[in-house]
PDB file of C-alpha atoms in Angstrom:
ATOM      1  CA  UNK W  11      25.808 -61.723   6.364  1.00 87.00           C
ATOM      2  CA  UNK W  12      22.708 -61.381   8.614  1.00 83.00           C
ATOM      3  CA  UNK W  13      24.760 -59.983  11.456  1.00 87.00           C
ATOM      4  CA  UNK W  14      26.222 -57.813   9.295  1.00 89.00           C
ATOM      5  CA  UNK W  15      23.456 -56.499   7.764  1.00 82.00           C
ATOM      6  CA  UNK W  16      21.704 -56.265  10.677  1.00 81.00           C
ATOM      7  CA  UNK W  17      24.973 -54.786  12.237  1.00 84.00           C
ATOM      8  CA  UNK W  18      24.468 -51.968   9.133  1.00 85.00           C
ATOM      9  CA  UNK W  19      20.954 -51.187  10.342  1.00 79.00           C
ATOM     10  CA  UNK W  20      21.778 -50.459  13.452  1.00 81.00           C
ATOM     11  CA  UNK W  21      24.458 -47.998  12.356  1.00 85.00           C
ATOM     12  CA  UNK W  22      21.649 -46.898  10.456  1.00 79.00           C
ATOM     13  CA  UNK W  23      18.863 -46.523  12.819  1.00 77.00           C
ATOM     14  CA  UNK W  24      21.701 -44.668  14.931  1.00 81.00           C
ATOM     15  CA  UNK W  25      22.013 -42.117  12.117  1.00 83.00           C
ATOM     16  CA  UNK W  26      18.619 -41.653  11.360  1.00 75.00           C
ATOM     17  CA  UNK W  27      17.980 -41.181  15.196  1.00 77.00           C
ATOM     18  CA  UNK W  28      20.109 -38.366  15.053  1.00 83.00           C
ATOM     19  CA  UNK W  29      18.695 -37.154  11.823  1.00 78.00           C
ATOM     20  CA  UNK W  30      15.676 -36.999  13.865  1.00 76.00           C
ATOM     21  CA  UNK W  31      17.248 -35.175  16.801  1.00 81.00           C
ATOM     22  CA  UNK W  32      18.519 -32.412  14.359  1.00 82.00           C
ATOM     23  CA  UNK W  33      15.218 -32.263  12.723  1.00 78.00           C
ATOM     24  CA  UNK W  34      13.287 -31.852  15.826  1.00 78.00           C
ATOM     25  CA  UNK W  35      15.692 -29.045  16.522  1.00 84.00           C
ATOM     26  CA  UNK W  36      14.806 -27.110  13.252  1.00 79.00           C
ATOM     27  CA  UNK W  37      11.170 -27.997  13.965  1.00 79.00           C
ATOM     28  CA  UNK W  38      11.347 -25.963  17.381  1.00 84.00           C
ATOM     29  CA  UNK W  39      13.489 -23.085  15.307  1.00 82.00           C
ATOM     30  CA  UNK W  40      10.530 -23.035  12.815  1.00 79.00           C
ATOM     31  CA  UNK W  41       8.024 -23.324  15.162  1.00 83.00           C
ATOM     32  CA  UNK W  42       9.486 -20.057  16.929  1.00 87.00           C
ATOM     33  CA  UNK W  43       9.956 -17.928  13.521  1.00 82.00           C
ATOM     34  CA  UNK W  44       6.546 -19.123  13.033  1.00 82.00           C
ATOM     35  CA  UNK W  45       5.080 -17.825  16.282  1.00 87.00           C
ATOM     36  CA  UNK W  46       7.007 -14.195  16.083  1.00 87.00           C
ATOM     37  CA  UNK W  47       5.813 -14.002  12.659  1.00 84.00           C
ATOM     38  CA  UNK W  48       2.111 -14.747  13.371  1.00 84.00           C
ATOM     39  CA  UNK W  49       3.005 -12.229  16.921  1.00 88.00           C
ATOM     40  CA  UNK W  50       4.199  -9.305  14.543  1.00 86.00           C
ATOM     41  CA  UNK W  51       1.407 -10.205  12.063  1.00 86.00           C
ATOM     42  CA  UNK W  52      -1.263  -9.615  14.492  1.00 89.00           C
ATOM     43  CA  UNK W  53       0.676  -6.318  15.655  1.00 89.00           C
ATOM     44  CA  UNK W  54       0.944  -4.822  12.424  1.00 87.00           C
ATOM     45  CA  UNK W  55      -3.070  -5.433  12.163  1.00 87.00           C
ATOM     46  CA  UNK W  56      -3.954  -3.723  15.031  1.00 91.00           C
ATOM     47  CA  UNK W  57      -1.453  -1.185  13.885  1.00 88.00           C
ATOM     48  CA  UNK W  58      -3.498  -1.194  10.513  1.00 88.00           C
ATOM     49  CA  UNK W  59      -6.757  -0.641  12.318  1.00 90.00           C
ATOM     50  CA  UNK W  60      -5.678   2.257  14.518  1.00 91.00           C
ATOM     51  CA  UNK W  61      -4.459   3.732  11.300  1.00 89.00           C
ATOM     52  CA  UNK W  62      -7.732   3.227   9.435  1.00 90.00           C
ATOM     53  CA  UNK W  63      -9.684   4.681  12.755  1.00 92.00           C
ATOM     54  CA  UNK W  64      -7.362   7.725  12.429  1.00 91.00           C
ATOM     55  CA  UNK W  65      -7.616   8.671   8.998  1.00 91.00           C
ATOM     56  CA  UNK W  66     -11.425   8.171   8.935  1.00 92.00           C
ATOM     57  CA  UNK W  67     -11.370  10.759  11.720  1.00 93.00           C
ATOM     58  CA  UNK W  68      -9.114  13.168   9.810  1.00 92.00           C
ATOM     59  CA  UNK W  69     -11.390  12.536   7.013  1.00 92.00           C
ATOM     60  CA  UNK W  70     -13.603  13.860   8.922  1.00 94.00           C
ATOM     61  CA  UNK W  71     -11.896  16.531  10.199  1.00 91.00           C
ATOM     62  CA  UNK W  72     -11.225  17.761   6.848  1.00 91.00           C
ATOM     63  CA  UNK W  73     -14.452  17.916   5.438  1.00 92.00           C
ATOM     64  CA  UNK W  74     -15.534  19.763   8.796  1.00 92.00           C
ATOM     65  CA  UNK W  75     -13.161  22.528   7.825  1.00 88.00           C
ATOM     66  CA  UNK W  76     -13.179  22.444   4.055  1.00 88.00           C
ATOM     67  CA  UNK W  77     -17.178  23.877   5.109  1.00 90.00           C
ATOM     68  CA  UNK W  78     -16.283  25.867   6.889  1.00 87.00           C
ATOM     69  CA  UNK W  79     -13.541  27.049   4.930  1.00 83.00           C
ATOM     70  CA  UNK W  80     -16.188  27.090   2.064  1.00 85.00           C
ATOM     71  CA  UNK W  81     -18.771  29.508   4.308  1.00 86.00           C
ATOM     72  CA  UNK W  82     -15.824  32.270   4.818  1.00 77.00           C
ATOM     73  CA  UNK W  83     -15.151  32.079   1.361  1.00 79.00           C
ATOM     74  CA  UNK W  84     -18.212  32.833   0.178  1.00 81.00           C
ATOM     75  CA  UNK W  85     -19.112  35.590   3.118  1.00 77.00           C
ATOM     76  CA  UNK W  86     -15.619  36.993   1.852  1.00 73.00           C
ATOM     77  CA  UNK W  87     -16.775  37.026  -1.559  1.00 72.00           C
ATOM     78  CA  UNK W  88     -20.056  38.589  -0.771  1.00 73.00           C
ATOM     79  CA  UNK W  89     -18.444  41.412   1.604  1.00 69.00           C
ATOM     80  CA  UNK W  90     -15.243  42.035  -0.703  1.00 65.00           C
ATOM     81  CA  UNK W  91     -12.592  44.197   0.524  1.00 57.00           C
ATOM     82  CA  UNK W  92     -15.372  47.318   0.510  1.00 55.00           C
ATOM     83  CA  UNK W  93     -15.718  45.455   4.433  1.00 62.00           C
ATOM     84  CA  UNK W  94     -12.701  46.159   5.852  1.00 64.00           C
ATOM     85  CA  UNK W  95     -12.718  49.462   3.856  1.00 64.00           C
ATOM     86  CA  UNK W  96     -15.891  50.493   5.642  1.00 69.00           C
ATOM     87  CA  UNK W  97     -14.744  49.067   8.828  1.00 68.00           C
ATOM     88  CA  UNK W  98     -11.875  51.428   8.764  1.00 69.00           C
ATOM     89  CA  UNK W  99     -13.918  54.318   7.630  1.00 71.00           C
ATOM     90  CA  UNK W 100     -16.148  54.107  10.011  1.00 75.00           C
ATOM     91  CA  UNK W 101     -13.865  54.888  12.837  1.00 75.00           C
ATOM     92  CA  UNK W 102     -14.615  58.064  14.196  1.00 80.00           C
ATOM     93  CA  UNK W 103     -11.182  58.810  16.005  1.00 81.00           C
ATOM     94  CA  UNK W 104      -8.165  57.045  16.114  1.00 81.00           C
ATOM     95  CA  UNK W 105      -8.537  54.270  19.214  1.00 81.00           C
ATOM     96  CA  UNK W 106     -11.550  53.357  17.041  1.00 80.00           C
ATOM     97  CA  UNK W 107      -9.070  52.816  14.132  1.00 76.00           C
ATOM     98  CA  UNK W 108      -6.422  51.276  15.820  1.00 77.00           C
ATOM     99  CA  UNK W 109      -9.513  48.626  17.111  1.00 79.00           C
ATOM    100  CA  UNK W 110     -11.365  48.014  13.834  1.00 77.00           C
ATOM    101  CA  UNK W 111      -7.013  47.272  12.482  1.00 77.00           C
ATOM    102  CA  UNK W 112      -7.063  44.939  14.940  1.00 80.00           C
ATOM    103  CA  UNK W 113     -10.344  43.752  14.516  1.00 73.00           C
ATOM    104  CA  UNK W 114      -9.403  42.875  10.887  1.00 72.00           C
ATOM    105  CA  UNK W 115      -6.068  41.445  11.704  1.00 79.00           C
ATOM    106  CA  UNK W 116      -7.743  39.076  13.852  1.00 81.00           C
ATOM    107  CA  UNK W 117     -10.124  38.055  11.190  1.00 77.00           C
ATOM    108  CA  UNK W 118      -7.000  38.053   8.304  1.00 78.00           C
ATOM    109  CA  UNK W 119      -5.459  35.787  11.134  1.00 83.00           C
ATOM    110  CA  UNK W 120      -8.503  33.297  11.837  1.00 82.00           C
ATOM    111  CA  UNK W 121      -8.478  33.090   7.985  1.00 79.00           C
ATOM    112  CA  UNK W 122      -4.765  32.292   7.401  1.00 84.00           C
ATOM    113  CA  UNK W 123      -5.253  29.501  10.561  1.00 86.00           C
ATOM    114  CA  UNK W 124      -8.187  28.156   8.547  1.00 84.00           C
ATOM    115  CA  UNK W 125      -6.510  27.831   5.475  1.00 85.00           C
ATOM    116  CA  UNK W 126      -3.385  26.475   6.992  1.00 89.00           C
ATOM    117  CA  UNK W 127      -5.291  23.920   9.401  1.00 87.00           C
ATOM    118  CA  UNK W 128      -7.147  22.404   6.334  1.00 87.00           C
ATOM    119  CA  UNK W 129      -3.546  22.359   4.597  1.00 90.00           C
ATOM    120  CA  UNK W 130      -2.542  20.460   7.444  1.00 91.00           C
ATOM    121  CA  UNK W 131      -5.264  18.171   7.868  1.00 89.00           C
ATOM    122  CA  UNK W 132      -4.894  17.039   4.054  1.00 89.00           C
ATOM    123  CA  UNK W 133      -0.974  16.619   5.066  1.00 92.00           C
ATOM    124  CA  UNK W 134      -2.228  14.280   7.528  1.00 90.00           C
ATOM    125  CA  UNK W 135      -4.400  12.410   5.440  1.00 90.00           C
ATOM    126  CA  UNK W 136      -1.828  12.037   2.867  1.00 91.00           C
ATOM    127  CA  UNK W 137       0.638  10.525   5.451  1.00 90.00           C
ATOM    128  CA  UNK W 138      -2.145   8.009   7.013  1.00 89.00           C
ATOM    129  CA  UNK W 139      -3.270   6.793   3.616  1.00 89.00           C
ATOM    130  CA  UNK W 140       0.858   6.545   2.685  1.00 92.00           C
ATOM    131  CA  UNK W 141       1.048   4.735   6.241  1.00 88.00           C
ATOM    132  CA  UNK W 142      -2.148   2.757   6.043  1.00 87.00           C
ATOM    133  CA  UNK W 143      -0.747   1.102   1.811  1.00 90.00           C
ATOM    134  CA  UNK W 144       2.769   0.272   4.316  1.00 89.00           C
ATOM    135  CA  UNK W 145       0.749  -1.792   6.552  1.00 87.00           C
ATOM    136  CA  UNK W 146      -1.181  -3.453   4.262  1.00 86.00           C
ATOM    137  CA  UNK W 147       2.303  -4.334   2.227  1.00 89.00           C
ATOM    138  CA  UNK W 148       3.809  -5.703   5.414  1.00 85.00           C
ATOM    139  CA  UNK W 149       0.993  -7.701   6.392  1.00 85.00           C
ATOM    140  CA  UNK W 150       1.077  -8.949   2.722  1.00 89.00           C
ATOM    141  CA  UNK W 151       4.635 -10.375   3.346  1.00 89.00           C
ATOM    142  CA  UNK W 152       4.355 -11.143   6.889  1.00 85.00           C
ATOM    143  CA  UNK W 153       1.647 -13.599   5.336  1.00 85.00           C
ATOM    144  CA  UNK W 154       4.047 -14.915   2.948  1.00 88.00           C
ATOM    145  CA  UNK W 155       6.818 -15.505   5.307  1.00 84.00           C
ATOM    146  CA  UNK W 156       3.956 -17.533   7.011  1.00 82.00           C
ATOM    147  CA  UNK W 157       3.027 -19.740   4.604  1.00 85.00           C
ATOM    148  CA  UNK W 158       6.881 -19.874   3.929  1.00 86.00           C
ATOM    149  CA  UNK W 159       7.552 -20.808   7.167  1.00 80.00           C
ATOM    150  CA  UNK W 160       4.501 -22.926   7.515  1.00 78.00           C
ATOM    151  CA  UNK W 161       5.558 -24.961   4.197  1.00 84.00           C
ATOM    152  CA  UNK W 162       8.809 -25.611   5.895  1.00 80.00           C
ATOM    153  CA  UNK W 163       7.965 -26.977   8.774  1.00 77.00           C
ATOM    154  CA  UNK W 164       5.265 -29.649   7.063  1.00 80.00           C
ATOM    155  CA  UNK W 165       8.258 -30.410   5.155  1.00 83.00           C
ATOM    156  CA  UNK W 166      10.410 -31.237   8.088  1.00 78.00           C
ATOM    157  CA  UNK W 167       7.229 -32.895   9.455  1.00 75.00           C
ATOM    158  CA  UNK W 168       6.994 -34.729   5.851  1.00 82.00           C
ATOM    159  CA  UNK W 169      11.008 -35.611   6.251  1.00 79.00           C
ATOM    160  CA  UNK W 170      11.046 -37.074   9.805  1.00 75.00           C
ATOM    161  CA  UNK W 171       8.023 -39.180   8.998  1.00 76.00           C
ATOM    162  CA  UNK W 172       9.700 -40.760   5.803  1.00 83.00           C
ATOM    163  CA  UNK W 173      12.936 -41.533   8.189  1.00 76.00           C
ATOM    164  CA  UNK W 174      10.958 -43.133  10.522  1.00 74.00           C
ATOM    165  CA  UNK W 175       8.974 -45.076   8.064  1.00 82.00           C
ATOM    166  CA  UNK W 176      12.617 -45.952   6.475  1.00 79.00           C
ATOM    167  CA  UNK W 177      13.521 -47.122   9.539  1.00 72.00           C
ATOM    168  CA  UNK W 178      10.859 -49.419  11.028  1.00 73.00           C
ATOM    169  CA  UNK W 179      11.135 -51.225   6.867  1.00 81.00           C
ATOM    170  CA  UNK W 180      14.537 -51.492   7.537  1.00 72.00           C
ATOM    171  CA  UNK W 181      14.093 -53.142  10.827  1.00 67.00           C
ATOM    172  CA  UNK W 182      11.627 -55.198   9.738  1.00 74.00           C
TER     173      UNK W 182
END
């Protein structure tokens, strides 16, 4: 009975041996997931900096032009239309008014790039901040696959050391 008991530990140190091959096998696998996860992790926060540097600088950039947008404005307001009117009054023959139409073209035009670079700036802004709340999301569950991943390997960890305790008591 000895022998064959003995005879069934062996068969079953033989098993668990192998157990222990497999599980060293997922351990590597986990290990790896674990290491491209903590790779793309570290990626996505650089990633989230850059994005934070960026839309602090179009920030910024906005409130820059939003001034300056608010200094035409108000010179606009002041000067009215009677401006361009006098502008194009004052021309005393006709090269004089084709100028001074050109003249306020070119000022209609700054305005219009003004306008349309602040509209753009806030565009930008929107799509940073929209960019920066993805980042922060996927380093949220980059984390969780971490401590996912993490959890699974102590519990291979926690499953080879119970076979080998299993073993050496069943040995003994």
């Amino acid at each position: 009975e000895q022998n064959q008991a003995l005879g069934a530990m062996n068969v079953d140190k033989a098993n668990t041996e192998a157990e222990i091959e497999a599980l060293d096998v997922q351990l590597t696998s986990v290990q790896e997931k674990i290491d491209a996860t903590n790779a793309e992790l570290q990626k996505t926060e650089e990633a989230l900096e850059q994005t934070k540097k960026d839309l602090e600088t179009a920030k910024e950039k906005e409130k820059k032009q939003y001034e300056t947008l608010k200094i035409r404005i108000k010179v606009m307001y002041e000067k009215g239309d009677t401006g361009y009117l006098d502008i194009l009054f004052a021309a005393k023959d006709i090269a004089s008014f084709l100028n001074s139409t050109e003249y306020i073209s070119k000022i209609s035009d700054y305005d219009n790039n003004l306008l349309q670079s602040l509209q753009d700036t806030r565009k930008q802004i929107e799509a940073l901040e929209k960019q920066l709340e993805e980042e922060v999301a996927r380093i949220q569950t980059l984390k969780a696959e971490l401590e996912a991943q993490q959890s699974e390997l102590q519990g291979l960890l926690d499953e080879k050391a119970a076979y080998i305790q299993s073993l050496n008591q069943s040995i003994a």
